[in-house]
mmCIF file of C-alpha atoms in Angstrom:
data_model
loop_
_atom_site.group_PDB
_atom_site.id
_atom_site.type_symbol
_atom_site.label_atom_id
_atom_site.label_comp_id
_atom_site.label_asym_id
_atom_site.label_seq_id
_atom_site.Cartn_x
_atom_site.Cartn_y
_atom_site.Cartn_z
ATOM 1 C CA MET C 1 3.212 -2.070 15.374
ATOM 2 C CA ILE C 2 3.309 -4.613 12.551
ATOM 3 C CA GLU C 3 6.602 -6.431 12.298
ATOM 4 C CA CYS C 4 8.080 -9.232 10.250
ATOM 5 C CA ARG C 5 10.921 -11.099 11.887
ATOM 6 C CA ASN C 6 13.349 -13.068 9.739
ATOM 7 C CA VAL C 7 10.621 -13.859 7.241
ATOM 8 C CA SER C 8 11.280 -16.124 4.267
ATOM 9 C CA PHE C 9 8.780 -17.238 1.669
ATOM 10 C CA SER C 10 8.777 -19.037 -1.674
ATOM 11 C CA TYR C 11 6.142 -19.661 -4.292
ATOM 12 C CA LYS C 12 6.229 -23.365 -4.971
ATOM 13 C CA LYS C 13 5.860 -22.912 -8.712
ATOM 14 C CA LYS C 14 7.739 -19.640 -9.133
ATOM 15 C CA ASN C 15 11.304 -18.477 -8.651
ATOM 16 C CA ARG C 16 10.451 -15.236 -6.848
ATOM 17 C CA GLN C 17 11.238 -15.508 -3.134
ATOM 18 C CA ILE C 18 11.585 -13.554 0.100
ATOM 19 C CA TYR C 19 14.786 -14.140 2.094
ATOM 20 C CA ASP C 20 15.137 -13.529 5.838
ATOM 21 C CA ILE C 21 13.478 -10.094 5.944
ATOM 22 C CA SER C 22 12.944 -8.087 9.137
ATOM 23 C CA LEU C 23 10.959 -4.840 8.880
ATOM 24 C CA LYS C 24 8.658 -2.718 11.073
ATOM 25 C CA LEU C 25 5.547 -0.723 10.271
ATOM 26 C CA GLU C 26 4.853 1.679 13.133
ATOM 27 C CA GLU C 27 1.890 3.956 13.776
ATOM 28 C CA GLY C 28 2.640 7.581 12.946
ATOM 29 C CA TYR C 29 5.503 6.760 10.564
ATOM 30 C CA PHE C 30 5.806 6.614 6.803
ATOM 31 C CA THR C 31 7.961 3.855 5.300
ATOM 32 C CA CYS C 32 8.771 3.734 1.600
ATOM 33 C CA LEU C 33 9.657 0.355 0.081
ATOM 34 C CA ILE C 34 11.565 0.755 -3.176
ATOM 35 C CA GLY C 35 12.959 -1.658 -5.704
ATOM 36 C CA HIS C 36 12.672 -2.742 -9.324
ATOM 37 C CA ASN C 37 9.531 -4.488 -10.544
ATOM 38 C CA GLY C 38 9.917 -8.124 -9.563
ATOM 39 C CA ALA C 39 12.089 -7.371 -6.529
ATOM 40 C CA GLY C 40 9.513 -8.942 -4.204
ATOM 41 C CA LYS C 41 7.806 -5.799 -2.876
ATOM 42 C CA THR C 42 4.253 -7.006 -3.494
ATOM 43 C CA THR C 43 5.017 -10.412 -2.003
ATOM 44 C CA LEU C 44 6.380 -8.788 1.151
ATOM 45 C CA MET C 45 3.286 -6.602 1.428
ATOM 46 C CA LYS C 46 1.046 -9.639 1.086
ATOM 47 C CA LEU C 47 2.951 -11.279 3.922
ATOM 48 C CA LEU C 48 2.480 -8.199 6.120
ATOM 49 C CA TYR C 49 -1.240 -8.133 5.328
ATOM 50 C CA GLY C 50 -1.734 -11.861 5.785
ATOM 51 C CA SER C 51 -2.597 -12.793 2.217
ATOM 52 C CA LEU C 52 0.393 -15.112 2.439
ATOM 53 C CA LEU C 53 1.918 -16.888 5.434
ATOM 54 C CA PRO C 54 5.723 -17.153 5.761
ATOM 55 C CA ASP C 55 7.601 -20.404 5.356
ATOM 56 C CA SER C 56 9.810 -19.329 8.239
ATOM 57 C CA GLY C 57 9.993 -16.403 10.622
ATOM 58 C CA THR C 58 6.950 -14.537 11.938
ATOM 59 C CA VAL C 59 4.671 -11.635 11.101
ATOM 60 C CA GLU C 60 3.340 -9.960 14.240
ATOM 61 C CA LYS C 61 0.841 -7.224 15.038
ATOM 62 C CA ASP C 62 1.164 -5.671 18.469
ATOM 63 C CA GLY C 63 3.023 -8.761 19.623
ATOM 64 C CA SER C 64 0.478 -11.304 18.321
ATOM 65 C CA VAL C 65 1.848 -13.745 15.748
ATOM 66 C CA LEU C 66 -0.096 -14.006 12.498
ATOM 67 C CA SER C 67 -1.685 -17.387 11.815
ATOM 68 C CA ILE C 68 -4.749 -18.735 10.025
ATOM 69 C CA ASP C 69 -6.657 -18.513 13.305
ATOM 70 C CA SER C 70 -5.677 -14.890 13.991
ATOM 71 C CA LEU C 71 -6.150 -13.554 10.440
ATOM 72 C CA CYS C 72 -9.303 -11.495 11.140
ATOM 73 C CA GLU C 73 -7.759 -9.938 14.243
ATOM 74 C CA HIS C 74 -4.542 -9.193 12.342
ATOM 75 C CA ARG C 75 -6.388 -7.363 9.573
ATOM 76 C CA SER C 76 -8.512 -5.300 11.930
ATOM 77 C CA GLY C 77 -7.452 -1.686 11.492
ATOM 78 C CA LEU C 78 -5.292 -2.596 8.496
ATOM 79 C CA PHE C 79 -6.107 -1.628 4.886
ATOM 80 C CA PHE C 80 -4.245 -2.934 1.826
ATOM 81 C CA VAL C 81 -4.381 -0.968 -1.436
ATOM 82 C CA THR C 82 -3.269 -3.303 -4.178
ATOM 83 C CA LYS C 83 -3.564 -3.482 -7.952
ATOM 84 C CA GLU C 84 -4.924 -6.998 -7.485
ATOM 85 C CA ALA C 85 -7.882 -5.797 -5.412
ATOM 86 C CA VAL C 86 -11.178 -6.595 -7.078
ATOM 87 C CA TRP C 87 -14.458 -4.981 -6.165
ATOM 88 C CA HIS C 88 -17.648 -6.574 -7.419
ATOM 89 C CA PRO C 89 -17.181 -6.335 -11.188
ATOM 90 C CA ASP C 90 -20.843 -5.760 -12.078
ATOM 91 C CA ARG C 91 -22.232 -3.556 -9.309
ATOM 92 C CA PRO C 92 -22.097 0.267 -9.449
ATOM 93 C CA LEU C 93 -19.261 1.668 -7.349
ATOM 94 C CA MET C 94 -21.456 3.635 -4.961
ATOM 95 C CA SER C 95 -23.772 0.692 -4.389
ATOM 96 C CA TYR C 96 -20.957 -1.720 -3.680
ATOM 97 C CA SER C 97 -19.101 0.742 -1.459
ATOM 98 C CA LYS C 98 -22.175 0.837 0.836
ATOM 99 C CA THR C 99 -22.038 -2.972 1.151
ATOM 100 C CA LEU C 100 -18.300 -3.052 1.726
ATOM 101 C CA ALA C 101 -18.540 -0.283 4.318
ATOM 102 C CA LYS C 102 -20.364 -2.644 6.693
ATOM 103 C CA LEU C 103 -17.001 -4.324 7.346
ATOM 104 C CA TYR C 104 -15.404 -1.094 8.587
ATOM 105 C CA PRO C 105 -16.928 0.475 11.715
ATOM 106 C CA LYS C 106 -15.015 3.767 11.335
ATOM 107 C CA TYR C 107 -15.919 4.241 7.685
ATOM 108 C CA SER C 108 -17.243 7.636 6.562
ATOM 109 C CA GLU C 109 -19.121 7.842 3.270
ATOM 110 C CA GLU C 110 -18.793 11.628 3.342
ATOM 111 C CA GLU C 111 -15.002 11.289 3.486
ATOM 112 C CA PHE C 112 -15.042 8.692 0.708
ATOM 113 C CA LEU C 113 -16.817 11.124 -1.606
ATOM 114 C CA GLU C 114 -14.572 14.004 -0.561
ATOM 115 C CA ASN C 115 -11.484 11.876 -1.198
ATOM 116 C CA LEU C 116 -12.810 11.050 -4.669
ATOM 117 C CA ARG C 117 -13.275 14.764 -5.355
ATOM 118 C CA LYS C 118 -9.744 15.541 -4.256
ATOM 119 C CA LEU C 119 -8.443 12.799 -6.545
ATOM 120 C CA ASP C 120 -10.442 14.238 -9.458
ATOM 121 C CA PHE C 121 -12.639 11.161 -9.837
ATOM 122 C CA ILE C 122 -15.938 12.986 -9.291
ATOM 123 C CA SER C 123 -16.853 16.627 -9.658
ATOM 124 C CA GLY C 124 -16.671 19.121 -6.848
ATOM 125 C CA LYS C 125 -20.433 19.640 -6.562
ATOM 126 C CA ASP C 126 -22.116 16.467 -7.754
ATOM 127 C CA ALA C 127 -21.680 13.160 -5.886
ATOM 128 C CA GLY C 128 -23.994 11.449 -8.356
ATOM 129 C CA THR C 129 -21.734 11.654 -11.387
ATOM 130 C CA LYS C 130 -21.617 8.935 -13.990
ATOM 131 C CA ASN C 131 -18.274 7.735 -12.563
ATOM 132 C CA LEU C 132 -20.015 6.479 -9.405
ATOM 133 C CA ASP C 133 -22.519 4.627 -11.585
ATOM 134 C CA LYS C 134 -19.718 2.733 -13.298
ATOM 135 C CA THR C 135 -18.694 -0.773 -12.345
ATOM 136 C CA PHE C 136 -15.179 -1.646 -11.232
ATOM 137 C CA SER C 137 -14.527 -3.513 -14.475
ATOM 138 C CA GLU C 138 -15.181 -0.333 -16.484
ATOM 139 C CA LEU C 139 -12.415 1.624 -14.743
ATOM 140 C CA SER C 140 -8.859 2.141 -15.915
ATOM 141 C CA TYR C 141 -5.982 1.023 -13.684
ATOM 142 C CA GLY C 142 -5.409 4.553 -12.402
ATOM 143 C CA GLU C 143 -9.120 5.024 -11.675
ATOM 144 C CA ARG C 144 -9.250 1.774 -9.732
ATOM 145 C CA MET C 145 -6.362 2.880 -7.543
ATOM 146 C CA LYS C 146 -8.121 6.206 -6.884
ATOM 147 C CA VAL C 147 -11.309 4.450 -5.765
ATOM 148 C CA ILE C 148 -9.605 1.857 -3.561
ATOM 149 C CA THR C 149 -7.308 4.427 -1.930
ATOM 150 C CA ALA C 150 -10.160 6.890 -1.361
ATOM 151 C CA PHE C 151 -12.226 4.159 0.248
ATOM 152 C CA GLY C 152 -9.300 2.903 2.336
ATOM 153 C CA LEU C 153 -8.587 6.362 3.756
ATOM 154 C CA ALA C 154 -12.281 6.718 4.591
ATOM 155 C CA THR C 155 -12.138 3.579 6.778
ATOM 156 C CA HIS C 156 -9.699 5.358 9.142
ATOM 157 C CA PRO C 157 -7.212 2.470 9.404
ATOM 158 C CA GLU C 158 -4.444 2.293 11.978
ATOM 159 C CA TYR C 159 -2.131 1.029 9.249
ATOM 160 C CA MET C 160 -2.259 1.368 5.488
ATOM 161 C CA ILE C 161 -0.226 -0.643 2.987
ATOM 162 C CA LEU C 162 -0.202 0.713 -0.566
ATOM 163 C CA ASP C 163 1.303 -1.133 -3.516
ATOM 164 C CA GLU C 164 2.434 1.328 -6.230
ATOM 165 C CA PRO C 165 -0.438 3.773 -5.528
ATOM 166 C CA PHE C 166 1.030 6.547 -7.694
ATOM 167 C CA ALA C 167 1.265 4.485 -10.890
ATOM 168 C CA ASN C 168 -0.729 5.900 -13.816
ATOM 169 C CA LEU C 169 -1.671 9.074 -11.941
ATOM 170 C CA ASP C 170 -0.999 12.497 -13.360
ATOM 171 C CA PRO C 171 1.404 14.711 -11.369
ATOM 172 C CA LEU C 172 -1.259 16.887 -9.759
ATOM 173 C CA VAL C 173 -3.318 13.931 -8.552
ATOM 174 C CA LYS C 174 -0.197 12.189 -7.345
ATOM 175 C CA SER C 175 0.772 15.267 -5.309
ATOM 176 C CA GLU C 176 -2.717 15.500 -3.833
ATOM 177 C CA LEU C 177 -2.736 11.810 -2.885
ATOM 178 C CA ALA C 178 0.644 12.156 -1.182
ATOM 179 C CA ARG C 179 -0.679 15.172 0.750
ATOM 180 C CA MET C 180 -3.798 13.261 1.825
ATOM 181 C CA ILE C 181 -1.758 10.361 3.152
ATOM 182 C CA HIS C 182 0.723 12.640 4.935
ATOM 183 C CA THR C 183 -2.155 14.475 6.592
ATOM 184 C CA ARG C 184 -3.572 11.225 7.933
ATOM 185 C CA VAL C 185 -0.160 10.193 9.279
ATOM 186 C CA ALA C 186 0.329 13.543 10.987
ATOM 187 C CA LYS C 187 -3.181 13.976 12.410
ATOM 188 C CA ASP C 188 -4.281 10.427 13.177
ATOM 189 C CA GLY C 189 -0.951 8.653 13.623
ATOM 190 C CA MET C 190 -1.634 6.209 10.821
ATOM 191 C CA GLY C 191 1.266 3.920 9.942
ATOM 192 C CA VAL C 192 2.009 3.768 6.204
ATOM 193 C CA LEU C 193 4.012 1.471 3.967
ATOM 194 C CA ILE C 194 4.162 2.447 0.294
ATOM 195 C CA SER C 195 5.977 0.559 -2.435
ATOM 196 C CA THR C 196 7.425 2.253 -5.484
ATOM 197 C CA HIS C 197 10.148 1.785 -8.070
ATOM 198 C CA LEU C 198 10.570 5.544 -8.557
ATOM 199 C CA LEU C 199 13.353 7.048 -6.480
ATOM 200 C CA ASP C 200 12.011 10.598 -6.783
ATOM 201 C CA GLU C 201 9.021 9.568 -4.677
ATOM 202 C CA VAL C 202 11.269 8.819 -1.696
ATOM 203 C CA SER C 203 12.976 12.153 -1.106
ATOM 204 C CA ASP C 204 10.151 14.111 0.490
ATOM 205 C CA MET C 205 7.731 11.411 1.675
ATOM 206 C CA ALA C 206 9.280 8.817 3.915
ATOM 207 C CA ASP C 207 10.462 8.649 7.510
ATOM 208 C CA TYR C 208 12.121 5.313 6.705
ATOM 209 C CA VAL C 209 13.364 3.778 3.482
ATOM 210 C CA ALA C 210 13.627 0.075 2.726
ATOM 211 C CA VAL C 211 15.423 -0.944 -0.471
ATOM 212 C CA MET C 212 14.510 -4.376 -1.794
ATOM 213 C CA GLU C 213 16.145 -6.365 -4.564
ATOM 214 C CA LYS C 214 15.856 -10.027 -5.517
ATOM 215 C CA GLY C 215 13.801 -10.831 -2.435
ATOM 216 C CA ARG C 216 16.192 -9.288 0.068
ATOM 217 C CA LEU C 217 16.405 -6.007 1.943
ATOM 218 C CA VAL C 218 19.671 -4.461 0.816
ATOM 219 C CA LYS C 219 19.187 -1.161 2.717
ATOM 220 C CA TYR C 220 16.830 -0.229 5.547
ATOM 221 C CA GLY C 221 16.808 2.728 7.900
ATOM 222 C CA ASP C 222 16.091 6.392 8.515
ATOM 223 C CA ARG C 223 15.456 8.269 5.258
ATOM 224 C CA GLU C 224 18.013 11.016 5.842
ATOM 225 C CA GLU C 225 20.698 8.500 6.754
ATOM 226 C CA ILE C 226 19.920 6.277 3.773
ATOM 227 C CA MET C 227 19.661 9.151 1.298
ATOM 228 C CA SER C 228 22.786 10.953 2.509
ATOM 229 C CA ASN C 229 25.037 7.898 2.722
ATOM 230 C CA THR C 230 23.780 5.779 -0.151
ATOM 231 C CA ASP C 231 23.536 6.257 -3.894
ATOM 232 C CA LEU C 232 20.309 4.327 -4.304
ATOM 233 C CA ARG C 233 20.493 4.365 -8.073
ATOM 234 C CA THR C 234 23.884 2.677 -7.848
ATOM 235 C CA VAL C 235 22.557 0.109 -5.367
ATOM 236 C CA LEU C 236 19.628 -0.738 -7.592
ATOM 237 C CA ARG C 237 21.746 -0.842 -10.730
ATOM 238 C CA GLU C 238 24.351 -3.102 -9.133
ATOM 239 C CA SER C 239 21.642 -5.379 -7.785
ATOM 240 C CA ARG C 240 20.099 -5.676 -11.219
ATOM 241 C CA GLU C 241 23.459 -6.303 -12.893
ATOM 242 C CA THR C 242 24.223 -9.261 -10.621
ATOM 243 C CA GLU C 243 21.060 -11.126 -11.568
#
């Protein structure tokens, strides 16, 4: 389990902050983090991954507190899909994926290619398409997310954190990606945290829902309880109106 306990964080030169947040990411469960752009979702995910360290409170993985010294151990079995991820900008995707794969002992190149096929990035028969000869810098935003997510799933992580993975994907690809992630949760017990600002993505995906606004968790709990007892659109609108 990955858990943040009473975590607060501030960027020294920015106003965006995280206030006293407690949240769990458990194996075999799917948590959806929703909120407007700028609510602090990406910052919270970076704290869970260890890209940032909290000003107060703790981030723990299986009871071990995250610190500079424990960063490698914390990230073991954890994969972060983020729009800020940068592969080598000038190396062909397939070539660089082989280098990156050395960091992940459970990685399967066969699954990586199959994932890319399912996400309509390469053709069904040919793994040597021109898309795999492209460099990361040549890809669109949506294509980059396809490649990073396909690679991440192929590493067989215990936990996967995905920051707006459905953005700029067409409906069919988005449905296929959701199915792929659900399958991994069900079969392998992977723990998943996905951020989104689209409420429609919550209804049939999550076990748990966390609603974030202005750096705070305003709702957090079982999806059915949250969805049946809360008008999330009203919560988000009221949060935005009080800014």
